[in-house]
């Protein structure tokens, strides 16, 4: 039954079954010339071949590849329909993301196309994006609703994630982001009431997700509205996640900490007091540098200050058609290091184990050690440093999830 993966240049992994912070984010365990043994979907052994005592029934020649944990992409907006390449082109001519949104584009245009799509179409879209993610080394991903903005279409998005998850190569974790924007037909506080009294209870009844999220932002949901929605979510059994301090400082990072949110995401404009609050908390600071890059902002989240203060930092793509059109976690690691000055080691920890922690899965995935799920990416490189050093190409050769090859 057991599979031996031999001829690895390196196995590089963060250590442990829970999130890492501060200096510990740099302490990768590097096994040179090691083998991996995978048995019944789990990692059974990692180390020198002579140390293995497990009976092998099959082997796989890694031909000098480096093994890393499959990426955990803990913030995406996967179940959408329709693209926004023309808005992207308008941004290249000088219009800003917020100007385009104010003129009826932005999230509202994806709401329009996603409402018009069938559940089947959304299932197909999610699976197609999950395949692209897998080809780039991702084995688990969060996926948010938030382009429905009414009961029926939010449920449609969340059911599509659940159905896609039955056959998706990537393990999917859904989040209800009904409070992503005000719907075009109801741009007032009555939508906040609809989220609280109709949408979240309907999602809870169908047990479609463990998490709920709010876009707390200037011109979108205020901190107080976010507070009301998330407390209502907590009362229904959801754990909060937050789009926090993305385009302006609204004090959302501190709100995330106060509500024991699983994560506070984006944080490009987080204040010093927000950094201090995150550093003392278990709320993961989830950074999405693809968004700064794609919105052509010079402003990246203060990753160094967050890590140095002791916050748990993770990295994600934010994969969505408006502000970060990518499935590639190695691209995100490249931006994290070259733009945010994280070390390669910190960014690998952030892209795997710490993301897993924010999804409640650090005990099961996000690092390569015996007993954990065999979620592994093999990269065509002599060391993990090539993930950043050799930028702009996809080095992923093969990917395994739960001990099965999803890319080979
Ligand atoms: O995470 N912040 C809000 N939501 C997305 C953008 C979604 C869109 O533009 O469609 C984000 O950046
Ligand atoms: Fe987002």
Short mmCIF file of C-alpha atoms and ligand atoms in Angstrom, two decimals:
data_model
loop_
_atom_site.label_atom_id
_atom_site.label_comp_id
_atom_site.label_asym_id
_atom_site.label_seq_id
_atom_site.Cartn_x
_atom_site.Cartn_y
_atom_site.Cartn_z
CA UNK A 1 0.00 0.00 0.00
CA UNK A 2 2.75 2.47 0.89
CA UNK A 3 4.31 4.67 -1.78
CA UNK A 4 7.99 5.61 -1.58
CA UNK A 5 8.90 8.97 -3.16
CA UNK A 6 12.62 8.81 -3.77
CA UNK A 7 15.29 10.86 -5.45
CA UNK A 8 14.20 14.15 -3.88
CA UNK A 9 16.78 16.94 -3.77
CA UNK A 10 15.13 18.36 -0.69
CA UNK A 11 12.07 18.30 1.49
CA UNK A 12 11.44 21.81 2.84
CA UNK A 13 8.66 22.44 5.34
CA UNK A 14 7.60 24.61 8.25
CA UNK A 15 7.47 22.67 11.47
CA UNK A 16 4.47 21.62 13.48
CA UNK A 17 0.72 21.39 13.65
CA UNK A 18 -0.20 24.92 14.55
CA UNK A 19 0.53 28.46 13.37
CA UNK A 20 4.01 29.94 13.72
CA UNK A 21 4.84 33.54 14.58
CA UNK A 22 7.91 35.74 14.84
CA UNK A 23 11.31 34.08 14.34
CA UNK A 24 9.73 30.62 14.23
CA UNK A 25 8.30 31.46 10.79
CA UNK A 26 11.88 31.23 9.47
CA UNK A 27 12.71 27.86 10.97
CA UNK A 28 12.02 25.51 8.11
CA UNK A 29 13.01 21.90 8.46
CA UNK A 30 15.14 20.96 5.47
CA UNK A 31 15.77 17.30 4.76
CA UNK A 32 18.49 16.94 2.11
CA UNK A 33 18.30 13.86 -0.15
CA UNK A 34 15.40 12.51 1.85
CA UNK A 35 12.62 10.13 0.87
CA UNK A 36 8.94 10.42 1.65
CA UNK A 37 6.66 7.51 2.40
CA UNK A 38 2.93 7.98 1.87
CA UNK A 39 0.51 5.45 3.31
CA UNK A 40 -3.31 5.53 3.22
CA UNK A 41 -3.38 9.20 2.29
CA UNK A 42 -1.01 10.31 5.02
CA UNK A 43 2.67 11.02 5.35
CA UNK A 44 4.16 7.97 7.05
CA UNK A 45 7.86 8.81 6.97
CA UNK A 46 10.25 11.57 5.92
CA UNK A 47 14.01 11.27 6.23
CA UNK A 48 16.94 9.26 4.92
CA UNK A 49 15.94 6.12 3.02
CA UNK A 50 17.89 3.86 5.36
CA UNK A 51 15.79 5.04 8.33
CA UNK A 52 12.52 3.87 6.82
CA UNK A 53 10.94 0.74 8.31
CA UNK A 54 7.61 0.83 6.46
CA UNK A 55 7.02 -1.88 3.86
CA UNK A 56 6.86 -0.30 0.40
CA UNK A 57 4.58 -1.52 -2.36
CA UNK A 58 5.21 1.16 -4.95
CA UNK A 59 7.74 3.82 -5.72
CA UNK A 60 7.93 7.13 -7.53
CA UNK A 61 11.11 8.69 -8.89
CA UNK A 62 11.05 12.41 -8.09
CA UNK A 63 14.04 12.96 -10.41
CA UNK A 64 15.70 15.60 -8.24
CA UNK A 65 12.58 17.61 -7.39
CA UNK A 66 12.08 19.48 -4.12
CA UNK A 67 9.03 18.64 -2.01
CA UNK A 68 7.12 21.36 -0.18
CA UNK A 69 3.71 21.23 1.53
CA UNK A 70 0.84 21.89 -0.87
CA UNK A 71 -0.08 25.58 -0.67
CA UNK A 72 -3.07 26.61 1.41
CA UNK A 73 -4.74 29.58 -0.26
CA UNK A 74 -6.89 30.94 2.55
CA UNK A 75 -8.61 33.84 0.74
CA UNK A 76 -10.25 33.54 -2.69
CA UNK A 77 -13.48 34.58 -4.38
CA UNK A 78 -13.70 31.50 -6.65
CA UNK A 79 -17.39 31.09 -7.51
CA UNK A 80 -17.87 33.95 -9.95
CA UNK A 81 -19.00 34.18 -13.57
CA UNK A 82 -17.78 36.71 -16.14
CA UNK A 83 -14.46 38.51 -16.42
CA UNK A 84 -13.53 42.19 -16.08
CA UNK A 85 -10.65 42.52 -18.51
CA UNK A 86 -12.06 45.74 -19.99
CA UNK A 87 -12.14 47.36 -16.53
CA UNK A 88 -8.59 46.17 -16.09
CA UNK A 89 -7.70 47.94 -19.30
CA UNK A 90 -9.45 51.11 -18.07
CA UNK A 91 -7.29 50.96 -14.96
CA UNK A 92 -4.24 50.74 -17.19
CA UNK A 93 -5.39 54.04 -18.78
CA UNK A 94 -5.51 55.73 -15.37
CA UNK A 95 -8.94 55.15 -13.78
CA UNK A 96 -8.83 53.80 -10.24
CA UNK A 97 -10.53 50.69 -8.85
CA UNK A 98 -12.77 52.87 -6.67
CA UNK A 99 -13.71 55.19 -9.58
CA UNK A 100 -14.68 52.19 -11.69
CA UNK A 101 -16.76 50.80 -8.82
CA UNK A 102 -18.47 54.19 -8.35
CA UNK A 103 -19.44 54.22 -12.04
CA UNK A 104 -21.31 50.91 -11.74
CA UNK A 105 -18.40 48.59 -12.52
CA UNK A 106 -16.33 46.68 -10.01
CA UNK A 107 -17.97 44.15 -7.74
CA UNK A 108 -21.44 45.18 -9.05
CA UNK A 109 -20.61 44.05 -12.59
CA UNK A 110 -19.54 40.60 -11.34
CA UNK A 111 -22.73 40.46 -9.23
CA UNK A 112 -24.70 40.99 -12.44
CA UNK A 113 -22.96 38.19 -14.35
CA UNK A 114 -22.90 35.81 -11.37
CA UNK A 115 -26.62 36.25 -10.72
CA UNK A 116 -27.26 35.42 -14.38
CA UNK A 117 -25.21 32.21 -14.22
CA UNK A 118 -26.69 28.84 -13.27
CA UNK A 119 -25.45 26.87 -10.29
CA UNK A 120 -24.05 24.28 -12.74
CA UNK A 121 -22.04 26.99 -14.50
CA UNK A 122 -20.59 28.16 -11.18
CA UNK A 123 -19.69 24.58 -10.25
CA UNK A 124 -17.82 24.26 -13.54
CA UNK A 125 -16.06 27.60 -13.04
CA UNK A 126 -14.94 26.65 -9.53
CA UNK A 127 -13.58 23.30 -10.70
CA UNK A 128 -11.73 24.89 -13.61
CA UNK A 129 -10.09 27.43 -11.28
CA UNK A 130 -9.31 24.71 -8.75
CA UNK A 131 -7.50 22.78 -11.51
CA UNK A 132 -5.41 25.84 -12.27
CA UNK A 133 -4.68 26.23 -8.57
CA UNK A 134 -3.61 22.59 -8.33
CA UNK A 135 -1.28 22.99 -11.32
CA UNK A 136 0.36 25.79 -9.34
CA UNK A 137 0.81 23.69 -6.21
CA UNK A 138 -2.28 24.48 -4.14
CA UNK A 139 -4.01 21.62 -2.31
CA UNK A 140 -6.48 23.54 -0.09
CA UNK A 141 -8.31 26.80 -0.72
CA UNK A 142 -10.91 28.94 0.92
CA UNK A 143 -13.69 30.16 -1.41
CA UNK A 144 -16.04 33.05 -0.67
CA UNK A 145 -19.51 33.87 -1.92
CA UNK A 146 -20.24 37.59 -2.20
CA UNK A 147 -21.28 38.08 -5.82
CA UNK A 148 -24.88 37.05 -5.12
CA UNK A 149 -25.93 39.64 -2.53
CA UNK A 150 -29.41 38.21 -2.04
CA UNK A 151 -30.62 35.01 -0.40
CA UNK A 152 -31.04 32.95 -3.56
CA UNK A 153 -27.79 33.95 -5.25
CA UNK A 154 -25.62 33.73 -2.13
CA UNK A 155 -27.02 30.23 -1.53
CA UNK A 156 -26.38 29.41 -5.20
CA UNK A 157 -22.71 30.37 -4.86
CA UNK A 158 -22.25 28.43 -1.62
CA UNK A 159 -24.02 25.35 -2.96
CA UNK A 160 -21.79 25.56 -6.04
CA UNK A 161 -18.70 25.48 -3.80
CA UNK A 162 -20.09 22.47 -1.90
CA UNK A 163 -20.89 20.61 -5.13
CA UNK A 164 -17.55 21.51 -6.72
CA UNK A 165 -15.81 20.22 -3.61
CA UNK A 166 -17.09 16.70 -4.36
CA UNK A 167 -14.82 16.46 -7.41
CA UNK A 168 -12.42 19.41 -7.10
CA UNK A 169 -8.73 18.46 -7.03
CA UNK A 170 -8.25 21.15 -4.36
CA UNK A 171 -9.97 20.83 -0.96
CA UNK A 172 -12.37 23.77 -0.67
CA UNK A 173 -13.41 25.63 2.47
CA UNK A 174 -16.41 27.95 1.95
CA UNK A 175 -17.06 31.38 3.51
CA UNK A 176 -20.25 33.42 3.29
CA UNK A 177 -19.34 36.96 2.18
CA UNK A 178 -22.90 38.24 1.73
CA UNK A 179 -21.60 41.57 3.07
CA UNK A 180 -19.17 42.07 0.18
CA UNK A 181 -21.01 45.11 -1.24
CA UNK A 182 -24.46 46.66 -1.17
CA UNK A 183 -26.52 45.15 -3.99
CA UNK A 184 -27.34 47.60 -6.80
CA UNK A 185 -31.09 47.45 -6.02
CA UNK A 186 -30.65 48.09 -2.28
CA UNK A 187 -27.83 50.47 -1.51
CA UNK A 188 -28.87 51.28 2.05
CA UNK A 189 -28.87 49.93 5.58
CA UNK A 190 -31.86 47.69 4.85
CA UNK A 191 -29.38 45.34 3.15
CA UNK A 192 -27.50 45.00 6.44
CA UNK A 193 -30.81 43.85 7.98
CA UNK A 194 -31.33 41.40 5.09
CA UNK A 195 -27.87 39.87 5.65
CA UNK A 196 -28.55 39.53 9.38
CA UNK A 197 -32.14 38.33 9.35
CA UNK A 198 -32.35 36.40 6.06
CA UNK A 199 -29.10 35.50 4.33
CA UNK A 200 -26.96 34.33 7.25
CA UNK A 201 -29.79 32.31 8.85
CA UNK A 202 -30.51 30.60 5.49
CA UNK A 203 -26.82 29.73 5.09
CA UNK A 204 -26.74 28.40 8.65
CA UNK A 205 -29.85 26.27 8.07
CA UNK A 206 -28.21 24.55 5.10
CA UNK A 207 -24.92 24.25 7.01
CA UNK A 208 -23.05 25.56 4.00
CA UNK A 209 -20.13 27.20 5.79
CA UNK A 210 -18.31 27.68 9.09
CA UNK A 211 -17.18 31.24 8.28
CA UNK A 212 -18.72 34.60 7.50
CA UNK A 213 -16.88 37.66 6.20
CA UNK A 214 -17.55 41.40 5.76
CA UNK A 215 -15.82 43.96 3.53
CA UNK A 216 -15.36 46.74 6.10
CA UNK A 217 -14.28 49.70 3.99
CA UNK A 218 -14.79 53.40 3.37
CA UNK A 219 -17.88 53.60 1.12
CA UNK A 220 -18.84 49.95 1.72
CA UNK A 221 -19.71 48.52 5.18
CA UNK A 222 -18.81 50.69 8.15
CA UNK A 223 -17.02 49.28 11.16
CA UNK A 224 -20.31 49.38 13.09
CA UNK A 225 -22.20 47.56 10.33
CA UNK A 226 -19.40 44.99 10.17
CA UNK A 227 -19.62 44.58 13.93
CA UNK A 228 -23.40 44.01 13.80
CA UNK A 229 -23.23 41.54 10.93
CA UNK A 230 -20.38 39.52 12.38
CA UNK A 231 -21.93 39.36 15.86
CA UNK A 232 -25.12 38.07 14.25
CA UNK A 233 -22.97 35.52 12.41
CA UNK A 234 -21.28 34.46 15.65
CA UNK A 235 -24.71 33.96 17.25
CA UNK A 236 -25.55 31.59 14.36
CA UNK A 237 -22.34 29.63 14.91
CA UNK A 238 -20.08 31.20 12.25
CA UNK A 239 -16.53 32.34 12.94
CA UNK A 240 -15.72 35.74 11.41
CA UNK A 241 -13.10 36.57 8.81
CA UNK A 242 -12.73 40.21 7.69
CA UNK A 243 -11.68 42.22 4.66
CA UNK A 244 -9.88 44.72 6.87
CA UNK A 245 -8.09 48.01 6.21
CA UNK A 246 -7.64 47.25 2.51
CA UNK A 247 -8.16 50.65 0.87
CA UNK A 248 -8.30 52.78 4.04
CA UNK A 249 -7.85 52.41 7.81
CA UNK A 250 -11.26 51.81 9.36
CA UNK A 251 -10.08 50.12 12.54
CA UNK A 252 -11.17 46.79 11.10
CA UNK A 253 -8.06 44.91 12.28
CA UNK A 254 -8.90 45.75 15.89
CA UNK A 255 -12.51 44.70 15.25
CA UNK A 256 -11.27 41.35 13.93
CA UNK A 257 -9.26 40.80 17.10
CA UNK A 258 -12.16 41.86 19.32
CA UNK A 259 -14.44 39.32 17.60
CA UNK A 260 -11.81 36.53 17.69
CA UNK A 261 -11.92 36.38 13.90
CA UNK A 262 -10.04 33.56 12.19
CA UNK A 263 -8.31 36.13 10.00
CA UNK A 264 -8.03 39.83 9.21
CA UNK A 265 -7.25 40.08 5.51
CA UNK A 266 -5.52 42.63 3.24
CA UNK A 267 -4.31 45.16 5.88
CA UNK A 268 -2.56 47.48 3.42
CA UNK A 269 -3.67 50.43 5.58
CA UNK A 270 -3.58 48.84 9.03
CA UNK A 271 -2.65 51.28 11.81
CA UNK A 272 0.09 50.79 14.39
CA UNK A 273 -2.55 50.00 16.99
CA UNK A 274 -4.09 47.46 14.60
CA UNK A 275 -0.67 45.80 14.22
CA UNK A 276 -0.23 45.73 18.01
CA UNK A 277 -3.69 44.20 18.48
CA UNK A 278 -3.05 41.49 15.88
CA UNK A 279 0.35 40.70 17.40
CA UNK A 280 -1.24 39.89 20.75
CA UNK A 281 -4.02 37.79 19.23
CA UNK A 282 -4.67 34.48 17.53
CA UNK A 283 -6.30 36.22 14.56
CA UNK A 284 -4.22 35.53 11.47
CA UNK A 285 -3.01 38.57 9.50
CA UNK A 286 -3.69 37.32 5.99
CA UNK A 287 -1.74 39.33 3.40
CA UNK A 288 -2.68 39.45 -0.30
CA UNK A 289 0.08 41.27 -2.15
CA UNK A 290 -1.35 40.22 -5.52
CA UNK A 291 -4.02 42.85 -4.91
CA UNK A 292 -1.52 45.72 -4.42
CA UNK A 293 0.37 44.53 -7.48
CA UNK A 294 -2.71 44.18 -9.68
CA UNK A 295 -4.22 47.50 -8.52
CA UNK A 296 -0.84 49.12 -9.28
CA UNK A 297 -0.59 50.42 -5.72
CA UNK A 298 2.78 51.24 -4.22
CA UNK A 299 1.25 50.34 -0.90
CA UNK A 300 1.77 46.81 0.37
CA UNK A 301 0.71 45.50 3.78
CA UNK A 302 3.37 46.05 6.47
CA UNK A 303 4.45 42.41 6.57
CA UNK A 304 7.74 43.09 8.33
CA UNK A 305 6.13 45.13 11.10
CA UNK A 306 3.45 42.46 11.57
CA UNK A 307 5.93 39.57 11.74
CA UNK A 308 8.41 41.46 13.89
CA UNK A 309 5.62 42.42 16.30
CA UNK A 310 4.68 38.74 16.60
CA UNK A 311 1.51 38.48 14.53
CA UNK A 312 0.63 35.21 12.77
CA UNK A 313 1.04 36.08 9.09
CA UNK A 314 -0.37 34.10 6.17
CA UNK A 315 -0.42 34.74 2.41
CA UNK A 316 -3.20 34.22 -0.13
CA UNK A 317 -4.04 35.03 -3.74
CA UNK A 318 -7.40 36.85 -3.22
CA UNK A 319 -8.19 35.23 -6.60
CA UNK A 320 -11.03 37.34 -8.07
CA UNK A 321 -11.81 38.98 -11.43
CA UNK A 322 -11.40 42.59 -10.26
CA UNK A 323 -8.50 43.09 -7.91
CA UNK A 324 -6.30 39.99 -8.19
CA UNK A 325 -6.76 37.73 -11.19
CA UNK A 326 -4.37 34.93 -10.30
CA UNK A 327 -4.40 31.42 -8.83
CA UNK A 328 -0.64 31.34 -8.30
CA UNK A 329 0.66 31.11 -4.74
CA UNK A 330 4.28 31.15 -5.91
CA UNK A 331 3.58 34.53 -7.57
CA UNK A 332 2.24 35.65 -4.19
CA UNK A 333 5.41 34.41 -2.48
CA UNK A 334 7.48 36.35 -5.01
CA UNK A 335 5.58 39.55 -4.21
CA UNK A 336 5.77 38.85 -0.47
CA UNK A 337 9.53 38.62 -0.58
CA UNK A 338 10.49 41.09 -3.30
CA UNK A 339 7.91 43.77 -2.37
CA UNK A 340 7.07 43.18 1.30
CA UNK A 341 10.53 42.04 2.41
CA UNK A 342 9.44 38.77 3.92
CA UNK A 343 12.10 36.08 3.79
CA UNK A 344 11.52 33.08 1.53
CA UNK A 345 11.23 30.92 4.64
CA UNK A 346 8.62 33.20 6.20
CA UNK A 347 6.64 33.32 3.01
CA UNK A 348 6.64 29.52 2.63
CA UNK A 349 5.36 29.19 6.21
CA UNK A 350 2.75 31.87 5.52
CA UNK A 351 1.62 30.18 2.30
CA UNK A 352 1.22 26.76 3.91
CA UNK A 353 1.01 26.14 7.67
CA UNK A 354 -0.26 29.57 8.74
CA UNK A 355 -2.94 29.60 6.04
CA UNK A 356 -3.97 26.13 7.17
CA UNK A 357 -4.25 27.43 10.73
CA UNK A 358 -6.62 30.20 9.69
CA UNK A 359 -8.87 27.56 8.11
CA UNK A 360 -8.71 25.35 11.20
CA UNK A 361 -6.65 22.70 9.38
CA UNK A 362 -3.09 23.13 10.68
CA UNK A 363 -3.32 19.83 12.50
CA UNK A 364 -4.00 18.06 9.20
CA UNK A 365 -2.15 19.89 6.44
CA UNK A 366 0.34 22.72 5.76
CA UNK A 367 3.54 20.92 6.74
CA UNK A 368 5.25 17.67 5.81
CA UNK A 369 5.44 15.43 8.83
CA UNK A 370 4.34 11.95 9.76
CA UNK A 371 0.65 11.63 10.49
CA UNK A 372 -0.47 14.62 8.47
CA UNK A 373 -2.35 14.38 5.20
CA UNK A 374 -0.06 13.78 2.25
CA UNK A 375 -0.66 17.19 0.61
CA UNK A 376 2.60 17.77 -1.25
CA UNK A 377 3.87 19.78 -4.22
CA UNK A 378 6.96 18.63 -6.09
CA UNK A 379 8.83 21.49 -7.71
CA UNK A 380 11.40 21.22 -10.45
CA UNK A 381 14.22 22.78 -8.47
CA UNK A 382 17.21 21.82 -6.34
CA UNK A 383 15.95 23.85 -3.37
CA UNK A 384 12.88 25.69 -2.06
CA UNK A 385 14.65 29.03 -2.66
CA UNK A 386 13.92 28.62 -6.36
CA UNK A 387 10.23 29.26 -5.59
CA UNK A 388 11.15 32.95 -5.46
CA UNK A 389 14.56 33.07 -7.08
CA UNK A 390 13.28 31.53 -10.32
CA UNK A 391 10.37 33.91 -10.68
CA UNK A 392 7.59 34.14 -13.22
CA UNK A 393 7.53 30.47 -14.20
CA UNK A 394 5.55 27.60 -12.77
CA UNK A 395 8.04 25.15 -11.27
CA UNK A 396 5.35 22.74 -10.06
CA UNK A 397 5.80 19.32 -11.65
CA UNK A 398 3.46 17.12 -9.63
CA UNK A 399 1.01 17.58 -6.79
CA UNK A 400 -0.48 15.10 -4.35
CA UNK A 401 -3.50 15.61 -2.14
CA UNK A 402 -4.48 13.02 0.49
CA UNK A 403 -1.85 10.75 -1.03
CA UNK A 404 -3.34 10.83 -4.56
CA UNK A 405 -1.71 12.65 -7.46
CA UNK A 406 -3.95 15.51 -8.58
CA UNK A 407 -1.26 16.79 -10.96
CA UNK A 408 1.31 14.45 -12.45
O1 LIG B 1 -10.74 41.16 -1.91
N1 LIG B 1 -12.19 43.70 -1.26
C1 LIG B 1 -13.18 43.34 -1.83
N2 LIG B 1 -13.27 42.27 -2.57
C2 LIG B 1 -12.28 41.81 -3.46
C3 LIG B 1 -12.44 42.43 -4.80
C4 LIG B 1 -13.55 41.80 -5.50
C5 LIG B 1 -13.78 42.37 -6.87
O2 LIG B 1 -13.23 43.40 -7.29
O3 LIG B 1 -14.58 41.71 -7.55
C6 LIG B 1 -10.94 41.92 -2.84
O4 LIG B 1 -10.08 42.70 -3.26
FE1 LIG B 2 -10.94 39.48 -1.08
#
